Short mmCIF file of C-alpha atoms and ligand atoms in Angstrom, two decimals:
data_model
loop_
_atom_site.label_atom_id
_atom_site.label_comp_id
_atom_site.label_asym_id
_atom_site.label_seq_id
_atom_site.Cartn_x
_atom_site.Cartn_y
_atom_site.Cartn_z
CA UNK B 1 -30.03 5.33 25.70
CA UNK B 2 -29.69 5.61 21.80
CA UNK B 3 -27.27 8.03 21.00
CA UNK B 4 -28.39 11.17 19.20
CA UNK B 5 -27.72 11.41 15.20
CA UNK B 6 -23.83 10.85 14.63
CA UNK B 7 -23.50 14.01 12.22
CA UNK B 8 -25.34 16.79 12.46
CA UNK B 9 -27.33 18.00 9.27
CA UNK B 10 -27.30 21.57 8.94
CA UNK B 11 -28.87 23.11 5.68
CA UNK B 12 -29.15 26.48 4.08
CA UNK B 13 -32.29 28.32 5.06
CA UNK B 14 -33.79 27.42 1.76
CA UNK B 15 -33.14 23.54 1.66
CA UNK B 16 -34.21 23.48 5.24
CA UNK B 17 -37.62 25.53 4.37
CA UNK B 18 -37.69 23.14 1.07
CA UNK B 19 -37.64 19.94 3.27
CA UNK B 20 -40.37 21.25 5.26
CA UNK B 21 -42.54 22.07 2.43
CA UNK B 22 -41.84 18.86 0.62
CA UNK B 23 -43.17 17.06 3.79
CA UNK B 24 -46.11 19.42 4.52
CA UNK B 25 -47.16 18.96 0.86
CA UNK B 26 -47.91 15.16 1.97
CA UNK B 27 -50.03 16.05 5.09
CA UNK B 28 -53.89 16.41 5.29
CA UNK B 29 -55.98 17.83 8.19
CA UNK B 30 -57.55 14.93 10.47
CA UNK B 31 -61.14 15.77 9.34
CA UNK B 32 -64.21 18.20 8.86
CA UNK B 33 -66.78 19.84 10.66
CA UNK B 34 -69.44 22.38 9.83
CA UNK B 35 -69.40 26.08 10.92
CA UNK B 36 -71.72 28.73 10.81
CA UNK B 37 -70.76 31.65 8.75
CA UNK B 38 -69.95 34.06 11.33
CA UNK B 39 -67.55 31.95 13.00
CA UNK B 40 -65.60 31.30 9.80
CA UNK B 41 -62.89 33.61 9.75
CA UNK B 42 -59.58 32.08 9.89
CA UNK B 43 -60.72 28.77 9.34
CA UNK B 44 -60.12 26.62 6.10
CA UNK B 45 -62.77 25.48 3.42
CA UNK B 46 -62.84 21.81 3.06
CA UNK B 47 -65.85 22.12 0.33
CA UNK B 48 -65.68 23.80 -2.98
CA UNK B 49 -68.27 26.47 -3.37
CA UNK B 50 -69.81 27.65 -6.36
CA UNK B 51 -71.96 30.23 -8.01
CA UNK B 52 -75.67 29.31 -7.17
CA UNK B 53 -76.70 31.59 -10.03
CA UNK B 54 -75.08 34.34 -12.37
CA UNK B 55 -73.18 37.18 -10.18
CA UNK B 56 -74.58 39.45 -10.89
CA UNK B 57 -78.07 38.14 -11.60
CA UNK B 58 -79.07 41.05 -13.36
CA UNK B 59 -77.36 43.46 -15.28
CA UNK B 60 -76.39 45.81 -12.55
CA UNK B 61 -76.22 49.86 -12.71
CA UNK B 62 -73.50 51.11 -11.05
CA UNK B 63 -74.61 54.48 -10.75
CA UNK B 64 -77.32 56.54 -9.90
CA UNK B 65 -78.80 58.35 -13.47
CA UNK B 66 -80.64 57.58 -16.33
CA UNK B 67 -80.62 54.02 -18.35
CA UNK B 68 -80.16 54.53 -22.16
CA UNK B 69 -79.39 53.14 -25.34
CA UNK B 70 -75.93 54.75 -26.10
CA UNK B 71 -76.72 55.11 -29.86
CA UNK B 72 -79.57 57.52 -29.01
CA UNK B 73 -76.83 59.96 -27.45
CA UNK B 74 -75.00 60.20 -30.96
CA UNK B 75 -75.93 63.81 -31.26
CA UNK B 76 -75.82 66.10 -28.22
CA UNK B 77 -77.11 67.31 -26.30
CA UNK B 78 -79.89 64.34 -26.58
CA UNK B 79 -83.63 64.91 -25.28
CA UNK B 80 -85.16 61.32 -24.14
CA UNK B 81 -88.35 60.64 -22.73
CA UNK B 82 -88.36 59.26 -19.18
CA UNK B 83 -90.68 56.44 -18.94
CA UNK B 84 -90.07 55.12 -15.42
CA UNK B 85 -88.00 54.83 -12.38
CA UNK B 86 -86.38 51.75 -11.71
CA UNK B 87 -85.18 51.35 -7.82
CA UNK B 88 -82.58 48.70 -6.33
CA UNK B 89 -84.77 45.59 -5.59
CA UNK B 90 -87.72 45.84 -7.69
CA UNK B 91 -90.49 43.04 -7.39
CA UNK B 92 -90.22 42.45 -11.44
CA UNK B 93 -87.53 43.15 -13.85
CA UNK B 94 -88.12 45.97 -15.51
CA UNK B 95 -89.82 46.52 -18.74
CA UNK B 96 -87.79 47.05 -22.25
CA UNK B 97 -86.52 50.33 -22.90
CA UNK B 98 -87.25 51.72 -26.73
CA UNK B 99 -85.45 54.18 -29.02
CA UNK B 100 -85.62 57.89 -27.39
CA UNK B 101 -86.78 56.44 -23.95
CA UNK B 102 -84.60 56.52 -20.71
CA UNK B 103 -85.35 55.07 -17.02
CA UNK B 104 -84.24 56.90 -13.97
CA UNK B 105 -81.98 54.23 -12.27
CA UNK B 106 -80.54 53.91 -8.93
CA UNK B 107 -77.17 52.42 -7.80
CA UNK B 108 -77.87 48.50 -7.60
CA UNK B 109 -80.98 48.52 -10.10
CA UNK B 110 -81.41 46.16 -12.79
CA UNK B 111 -80.94 47.84 -16.15
CA UNK B 112 -83.80 47.07 -18.59
CA UNK B 113 -83.64 45.03 -21.63
CA UNK B 114 -82.76 47.43 -24.33
CA UNK B 115 -80.76 49.84 -22.38
CA UNK B 116 -76.84 49.41 -22.83
CA UNK B 117 -75.36 52.03 -20.56
CA UNK B 118 -76.28 54.31 -17.77
CA UNK B 119 -75.56 57.86 -18.05
CA UNK B 120 -74.63 59.64 -14.38
CA UNK B 121 -77.16 62.04 -12.95
CA UNK B 122 -74.75 64.87 -12.95
CA UNK B 123 -74.77 64.85 -17.05
CA UNK B 124 -78.00 65.38 -17.11
CA UNK B 125 -81.09 67.62 -16.57
CA UNK B 126 -84.63 66.65 -16.09
CA UNK B 127 -87.65 68.71 -16.85
CA UNK B 128 -91.11 66.77 -16.65
CA UNK B 129 -90.89 63.59 -18.34
CA UNK B 130 -87.96 65.00 -20.58
CA UNK B 131 -84.35 64.53 -19.60
CA UNK B 132 -81.61 66.41 -21.34
CA UNK B 133 -78.57 64.64 -21.55
CA UNK B 134 -75.12 66.50 -22.33
CA UNK B 135 -72.62 63.78 -22.79
CA UNK B 136 -72.08 60.93 -25.04
CA UNK B 137 -71.34 57.25 -23.71
CA UNK B 138 -69.97 54.03 -24.95
CA UNK B 139 -72.44 51.02 -24.77
CA UNK B 140 -71.68 48.99 -21.43
CA UNK B 141 -70.58 52.09 -19.43
CA UNK B 142 -71.79 52.11 -15.75
CA UNK B 143 -73.34 48.72 -16.10
CA UNK B 144 -71.99 45.17 -15.20
CA UNK B 145 -73.53 42.54 -17.49
CA UNK B 146 -75.07 39.42 -16.09
CA UNK B 147 -72.79 37.04 -15.13
CA UNK B 148 -69.46 39.21 -15.67
CA UNK B 149 -68.24 38.66 -12.08
CA UNK B 150 -69.29 34.69 -12.37
CA UNK B 151 -71.55 32.38 -14.08
CA UNK B 152 -73.76 29.95 -12.40
CA UNK B 153 -71.79 27.03 -11.54
CA UNK B 154 -68.42 28.59 -11.83
CA UNK B 155 -66.12 27.78 -8.95
CA UNK B 156 -65.80 30.72 -6.49
CA UNK B 157 -63.68 28.96 -3.79
CA UNK B 158 -61.73 25.93 -3.68
CA UNK B 159 -61.00 23.57 -0.62
CA UNK B 160 -58.05 24.78 1.20
CA UNK B 161 -58.82 28.33 1.07
CA UNK B 162 -58.44 30.37 4.58
CA UNK B 163 -61.49 32.61 5.20
CA UNK B 164 -60.54 36.19 5.28
CA UNK B 165 -63.33 38.85 4.80
CA UNK B 166 -63.68 38.73 1.32
CA UNK B 167 -64.06 34.74 0.90
CA UNK B 168 -66.56 35.30 3.60
CA UNK B 169 -68.45 37.54 1.62
CA UNK B 170 -68.38 35.77 -1.82
CA UNK B 171 -69.85 32.67 0.52
CA UNK B 172 -72.40 34.95 1.95
CA UNK B 173 -73.11 35.92 -1.40
CA UNK B 174 -74.10 32.73 -2.57
CA UNK B 175 -76.22 31.91 0.47
CA UNK B 176 -73.61 29.56 2.28
CA UNK B 177 -74.70 30.07 5.90
CA UNK B 178 -72.93 27.10 7.37
CA UNK B 179 -69.74 26.05 5.73
CA UNK B 180 -67.48 22.71 6.01
CA UNK B 181 -64.13 23.48 7.13
CA UNK B 182 -61.24 21.19 8.50
CA UNK B 183 -60.93 20.55 11.70
CA UNK B 184 -57.95 22.77 13.47
CA UNK B 185 -54.93 20.43 14.06
CA UNK B 186 -53.92 19.96 17.96
CA UNK B 187 -50.50 21.25 18.45
CA UNK B 188 -48.36 19.96 21.54
CA UNK B 189 -46.02 22.68 23.21
CA UNK B 190 -43.39 21.17 25.01
CA UNK B 191 -40.85 23.35 26.69
CA UNK B 192 -37.69 22.22 28.06
CA UNK B 193 -35.12 23.65 30.62
CA UNK B 194 -34.36 23.10 34.13
CA UNK B 195 -34.41 26.77 34.82
CA UNK B 196 -38.01 27.43 33.30
CA UNK B 197 -40.43 28.12 36.01
CA UNK B 198 -44.32 28.62 35.23
CA UNK B 199 -45.64 32.01 34.76
CA UNK B 200 -47.46 32.20 38.17
CA UNK B 201 -44.56 31.10 40.43
CA UNK B 202 -42.12 33.39 42.07
CA UNK B 203 -38.88 32.50 40.21
CA UNK B 204 -35.40 31.73 42.20
CA UNK B 205 -32.16 34.21 41.32
CA UNK B 206 -31.69 32.19 38.44
CA UNK B 207 -34.60 31.02 37.25
CA UNK B 208 -36.51 32.25 34.22
CA UNK B 209 -40.09 32.10 33.46
CA UNK B 210 -41.76 30.11 30.63
CA UNK B 211 -42.44 32.57 27.88
CA UNK B 212 -42.25 30.50 25.05
CA UNK B 213 -45.11 28.29 25.42
CA UNK B 214 -47.25 31.46 25.15
CA UNK B 215 -45.68 32.97 22.20
CA UNK B 216 -45.86 29.75 20.43
CA UNK B 217 -49.47 29.10 21.43
CA UNK B 218 -50.03 32.64 20.15
CA UNK B 219 -48.36 31.71 16.71
CA UNK B 220 -50.06 28.34 16.73
CA UNK B 221 -53.52 29.71 16.88
CA UNK B 222 -52.72 32.67 14.62
CA UNK B 223 -51.70 29.99 11.88
CA UNK B 224 -54.88 28.31 12.71
CA UNK B 225 -54.05 25.50 15.37
CA UNK B 226 -55.04 24.83 18.57
CA UNK B 227 -52.41 25.03 20.90
CA UNK B 228 -52.09 22.03 23.72
CA UNK B 229 -49.43 23.30 26.31
CA UNK B 230 -47.74 20.03 28.14
CA UNK B 231 -46.19 20.64 31.71
CA UNK B 232 -42.40 22.07 31.73
CA UNK B 233 -39.87 19.21 30.70
CA UNK B 234 -36.95 19.21 33.14
CA UNK B 235 -33.40 18.66 31.73
CA UNK B 236 -33.84 14.97 32.58
CA UNK B 237 -34.08 12.18 30.00
CA UNK B 238 -37.10 9.81 31.21
CA UNK B 239 -39.22 12.93 32.43
CA UNK B 240 -38.48 14.45 29.13
CA UNK B 241 -39.12 11.15 27.29
CA UNK B 242 -42.43 10.39 28.85
CA UNK B 243 -43.43 14.37 27.80
CA UNK B 244 -42.47 13.74 24.34
CA UNK B 245 -44.55 10.57 24.07
CA UNK B 246 -47.53 12.58 25.49
CA UNK B 247 -46.72 15.55 22.79
CA UNK B 248 -46.49 12.93 19.95
CA UNK B 249 -50.31 12.11 20.62
CA UNK B 250 -51.07 15.36 18.92
CA UNK B 251 -51.22 16.15 15.30
CA UNK B 252 -47.39 17.88 15.64
CA UNK B 253 -44.94 18.43 18.21
CA UNK B 254 -43.33 21.54 19.18
CA UNK B 255 -40.49 21.40 21.58
CA UNK B 256 -38.42 24.63 22.59
CA UNK B 257 -35.09 24.52 24.24
CA UNK B 258 -32.50 21.59 24.89
CA UNK B 259 -31.64 21.36 21.35
CA UNK B 260 -28.19 22.95 21.33
CA UNK B 261 -24.82 21.33 21.67
CA UNK B 262 -24.74 21.40 25.64
CA UNK B 263 -24.29 19.03 28.11
CA UNK B 264 -27.79 18.67 29.19
CA UNK B 265 -29.53 19.44 25.59
CA UNK B 266 -31.31 16.27 25.90
CA UNK B 267 -33.73 16.62 23.21
CA UNK B 268 -32.57 14.89 20.47
CA UNK B 269 -31.09 12.28 22.07
CA UNK B 270 -34.59 11.36 23.42
CA UNK B 271 -35.99 11.85 20.14
CA UNK B 272 -33.19 9.26 18.52
CA UNK B 273 -34.29 6.76 21.09
CA UNK B 274 -37.86 6.99 19.94
CA UNK B 275 -36.46 6.08 16.40
CA UNK B 276 -36.86 9.41 15.07
CA UNK B 277 -35.73 10.59 11.57
CA UNK B 278 -34.09 14.02 11.56
CA UNK B 279 -34.42 15.91 8.49
CA UNK B 280 -32.14 18.85 9.64
CA UNK B 281 -30.27 19.33 13.02
CA UNK B 282 -29.49 22.95 12.17
CA UNK B 283 -30.23 25.81 9.51
CA UNK B 284 -27.53 28.41 8.53
CA UNK B 285 -29.66 31.29 9.98
CA UNK B 286 -29.68 34.09 12.52
CA UNK B 287 -31.40 33.92 15.17
CA UNK B 288 -32.27 30.23 15.14
CA UNK B 289 -29.45 28.10 13.98
CA UNK B 290 -30.15 24.97 16.03
CA UNK B 291 -33.32 23.84 14.71
CA UNK B 292 -34.46 20.44 14.42
CA UNK B 293 -37.04 19.01 12.06
CA UNK B 294 -37.92 15.26 12.00
CA UNK B 295 -40.59 12.87 12.58
CA UNK B 296 -41.20 9.36 14.64
CA UNK B 297 -42.73 6.46 13.61
CA UNK B 298 -46.30 6.14 14.93
CA UNK B 299 -46.08 3.47 17.83
CA UNK B 300 -42.33 3.63 18.25
CA UNK B 301 -41.05 2.57 21.15
CA UNK B 302 -37.23 2.28 22.93
CA UNK B 303 -34.28 1.13 21.20
CA UNK B 304 -33.33 1.68 17.46
CA UNK B 305 -31.45 5.02 17.54
CA UNK B 306 -31.92 8.21 15.18
CA UNK B 307 -31.66 8.13 11.51
CA UNK B 308 -30.44 10.88 9.48
CA UNK B 309 -32.18 11.33 6.30
CA UNK B 310 -29.30 11.98 3.84
CA UNK B 311 -31.55 14.77 2.06
CA UNK B 312 -34.52 16.86 2.98
CA UNK B 313 -36.70 14.91 0.55
CA UNK B 314 -39.72 12.77 2.35
CA UNK B 315 -39.79 9.13 1.98
CA UNK B 316 -42.63 8.62 -0.64
CA UNK B 317 -44.86 6.79 2.45
CA UNK B 318 -44.85 9.75 4.42
CA UNK B 319 -48.13 10.52 5.69
CA UNK B 320 -50.19 11.66 8.83
CA UNK B 321 -50.96 8.25 10.09
CA UNK B 322 -47.47 6.45 9.97
CA UNK B 323 -45.56 9.42 11.35
CA UNK B 324 -45.98 12.23 13.71
CA UNK B 325 -43.80 15.19 12.83
CA UNK B 326 -41.81 17.46 15.58
CA UNK B 327 -39.85 20.31 15.60
CA UNK B 328 -37.05 21.14 18.28
CA UNK B 329 -36.81 24.93 18.19
CA UNK B 330 -34.24 26.69 19.92
CA UNK B 331 -35.11 27.78 23.49
CA UNK B 332 -33.82 31.54 23.11
CA UNK B 333 -37.30 33.58 22.91
CA UNK B 334 -36.70 35.45 19.43
CA UNK B 335 -35.25 32.40 18.05
CA UNK B 336 -38.45 30.19 19.13
CA UNK B 337 -40.67 33.10 17.29
CA UNK B 338 -38.49 33.42 14.24
CA UNK B 339 -37.97 29.60 13.52
CA UNK B 340 -41.81 28.70 14.04
CA UNK B 341 -42.49 31.29 11.40
CA UNK B 342 -40.00 29.85 9.17
CA UNK B 343 -40.49 26.08 9.76
CA UNK B 344 -43.41 25.10 11.62
CA UNK B 345 -45.98 27.25 10.22
CA UNK B 346 -46.07 25.70 6.69
CA UNK B 347 -46.31 22.40 8.51
CA UNK B 348 -49.16 23.50 10.45
CA UNK B 349 -50.78 25.33 7.71
CA UNK B 350 -50.53 21.72 5.81
CA UNK B 351 -52.43 19.97 8.50
CA UNK B 352 -55.03 22.74 8.74
CA UNK B 353 -55.76 21.87 4.75
CA UNK B 354 -54.49 25.22 3.66
CA UNK B 355 -53.12 24.92 0.08
CA UNK B 356 -49.24 25.38 0.08
CA UNK B 357 -47.75 28.69 -0.73
CA UNK B 358 -44.43 30.33 -1.32
CA UNK B 359 -42.39 32.09 1.15
CA UNK B 360 -42.39 35.86 -0.08
CA UNK B 361 -41.08 38.97 1.38
CA UNK B 362 -42.37 42.61 1.00
CA UNK B 363 -39.50 45.52 0.62
CA UNK B 364 -38.66 48.71 2.42
CA UNK B 365 -35.67 51.21 2.08
CA UNK B 366 -33.23 50.60 4.76
CA UNK B 367 -33.00 53.49 7.24
CA UNK B 368 -29.36 53.17 8.60
CA UNK B 369 -26.55 50.83 7.19
CA UNK B 370 -26.26 47.32 8.33
CA UNK B 371 -22.64 45.39 8.72
CA UNK B 372 -22.79 41.53 9.32
CA UNK B 373 -20.44 38.43 8.95
CA UNK B 374 -21.39 36.41 5.56
CA UNK B 375 -22.76 32.86 6.14
CA UNK B 376 -26.15 33.11 7.27
CA UNK B 377 -29.13 34.16 6.11
CA UNK B 378 -30.59 36.51 8.94
CA UNK B 379 -33.81 37.33 10.08
CA UNK B 380 -33.07 40.39 12.45
CA UNK B 381 -36.08 42.18 14.38
CA UNK B 382 -36.90 45.72 12.82
CA UNK B 383 -39.29 48.51 12.88
CA UNK B 384 -41.34 49.26 9.64
CA UNK B 385 -42.28 52.77 9.71
CA UNK B 386 -43.06 55.44 7.24
CA UNK B 387 -46.96 56.66 6.06
CA UNK B 388 -48.82 56.55 2.68
CA UNK B 389 -46.00 56.20 0.03
CA UNK B 390 -43.15 56.07 2.32
CA UNK B 391 -41.76 52.32 3.48
CA UNK B 392 -39.02 52.42 5.98
CA UNK B 393 -37.42 50.09 7.77
CA UNK B 394 -34.71 50.18 10.89
CA UNK B 395 -33.09 47.49 12.93
CA UNK B 396 -34.41 47.63 16.43
CA UNK B 397 -31.32 47.40 18.81
CA UNK B 398 -31.04 44.31 20.78
CA UNK B 399 -28.99 42.38 22.97
CA UNK B 400 -28.94 38.99 20.95
CA UNK B 401 -31.75 36.14 20.47
CA UNK B 402 -32.74 36.41 24.15
CA UNK B 403 -34.23 39.77 23.97
CA UNK B 404 -37.81 39.54 24.07
CA UNK B 405 -38.28 43.46 24.90
CA UNK B 406 -36.47 44.17 21.52
CA UNK B 407 -38.78 42.05 19.69
CA UNK B 408 -41.86 43.25 21.46
CA UNK B 409 -40.75 46.68 20.11
CA UNK B 410 -40.32 45.55 16.59
CA UNK B 411 -42.90 44.57 13.92
CA UNK B 412 -41.01 42.84 11.22
CA UNK B 413 -37.83 40.91 10.35
CA UNK B 414 -34.90 42.51 8.00
CA UNK B 415 -33.86 39.37 6.01
CA UNK B 416 -30.33 39.63 5.13
CA UNK B 417 -29.10 36.86 2.44
CA UNK B 418 -26.03 34.99 3.39
CA UNK B 419 -23.76 36.64 0.73
CA UNK B 420 -24.49 40.07 2.01
CA UNK B 421 -21.65 42.13 4.68
CA UNK B 422 -22.76 45.63 4.47
CA UNK B 423 -26.05 46.89 3.05
CA UNK B 424 -26.06 50.72 2.78
CA UNK B 425 -28.51 53.09 3.91
CA UNK B 426 -31.20 53.72 1.36
CA UNK B 427 -30.98 50.28 0.05
CA UNK B 428 -34.38 48.28 -0.79
CA UNK B 429 -34.44 45.51 1.16
CA UNK B 430 -36.32 42.31 1.87
CA UNK B 431 -38.99 42.72 4.96
CA UNK B 432 -40.65 39.55 6.63
CA UNK B 433 -43.68 41.36 8.48
CA UNK B 434 -45.04 39.57 11.57
P1 AMP S 1 -31.42 26.14 25.38
O1 AMP S 1 -32.22 26.28 23.83
O2 AMP S 1 -32.36 25.17 25.94
O3 AMP S 1 -30.15 26.29 25.30
O4 AMP S 1 -32.24 27.67 25.75
C1 AMP S 1 -31.61 28.78 25.34
C2 AMP S 1 -31.81 29.98 26.28
O5 AMP S 1 -33.59 30.41 26.32
C3 AMP S 1 -31.94 29.91 27.67
O6 AMP S 1 -31.19 31.09 28.03
C4 AMP S 1 -32.92 29.36 28.27
O7 AMP S 1 -33.23 29.67 29.50
C5 AMP S 1 -33.74 30.28 27.33
N1 AMP S 1 -35.04 29.52 27.23
C6 AMP S 1 -35.37 28.50 27.23
N2 AMP S 1 -37.06 27.95 27.17
C7 AMP S 1 -37.36 29.09 27.33
C8 AMP S 1 -38.73 29.63 27.66
N3 AMP S 1 -39.68 28.50 27.60
N4 AMP S 1 -39.27 30.85 28.07
C9 AMP S 1 -38.23 31.58 28.23
N5 AMP S 1 -36.92 31.19 27.82
C10 AMP S 1 -36.33 30.26 27.56
MG1 MG S 2 -32.10 24.18 27.83
#
């Protein structure tokens, strides 16, 4: 078997994240398919969508009231002749409005030519066909001009947009009942460890049920991928290699466990044997320090030995077809979840066709002080509470990165920069939501 990388490549969080983002920016989805609009939520658009007509297609009244010429209200109260009523959805566009006239008009109805404002019904009183208006109005008020939101032909949604409810509404508004989307990447999940047993089996006294494959499957689905769970790999090089090769047939391989410094942590050795190139073999974070990111040339066989990239920057030839990327995430369940979010998600998003975006944190006020040692960027399970204008966050008590129960009680991570050792209560602090 080939030796694992001779020196470890442990990067700061920012450098490790940048390495992932650089590689992600060169990836593309495997293909496209067509889906019905109703099934588009979470999918990624593979075609640009343009406005098929002006939006709105006519000057639209925003209120129930009277369509008027603003100039007719120079002297108040003004008395105007009501020449008709315009409901939303008339068969014909309304006839023009002349000086001294008004149309009774409903929300969503087309404002007639000649009218330039809509007076809300509460500032008016109508007697027969005369309406008295008590309040002046500026031209344009309560009317959205034709094409003000978009002109016919304008790009509304670009390739790479992930469909949320707003994008779905916009696609519906321009008549797109079927959409071209990118196929979802298939992500192999390979959990390793002699002590790990299937959820369905009765564990022996020192055995642990496999939870990582399930948390990862949920995270992969949430990020837009299709999880493919492989059998649990024992800490045995041959079987591990077979399963890693199986996993490398998918668009991305995510392994958990076996990447620490222990005698039976074999993942890096087996990958090295497959001529893997490692971009980092650790990140200065907590939890999740022993996290591995690299790629294997397609069709790689035995021999070779691992290569350690000198920096996180990708080689110019990097693309989906020549290499398969992998992550070796630490086996401790909270570390697995955190490192997926920080590093694997951008790769998965790139394979899904999502345009890259920077990692941003929200902020909340810290409830109780935190003291930590310097040197690591920390992502600690926390609870974000408060209501309305309050935003308060507090660490969840935990027994370290194996504590799934604490993780399940939390709803975010408090993010602590590596140079901070004391954060007093009351400080606004970065939070990464989950
Ligand atoms: P490792 O990274 O292999 O050293 O594992 C670190 C810790 O995570 C050990 O306590 C493992 O038992 C635990 N662990 C590894 N894989 C899993 C898994 N799939 N589900 C739950 N716990 C795991
Ligand atoms: Mg292990």
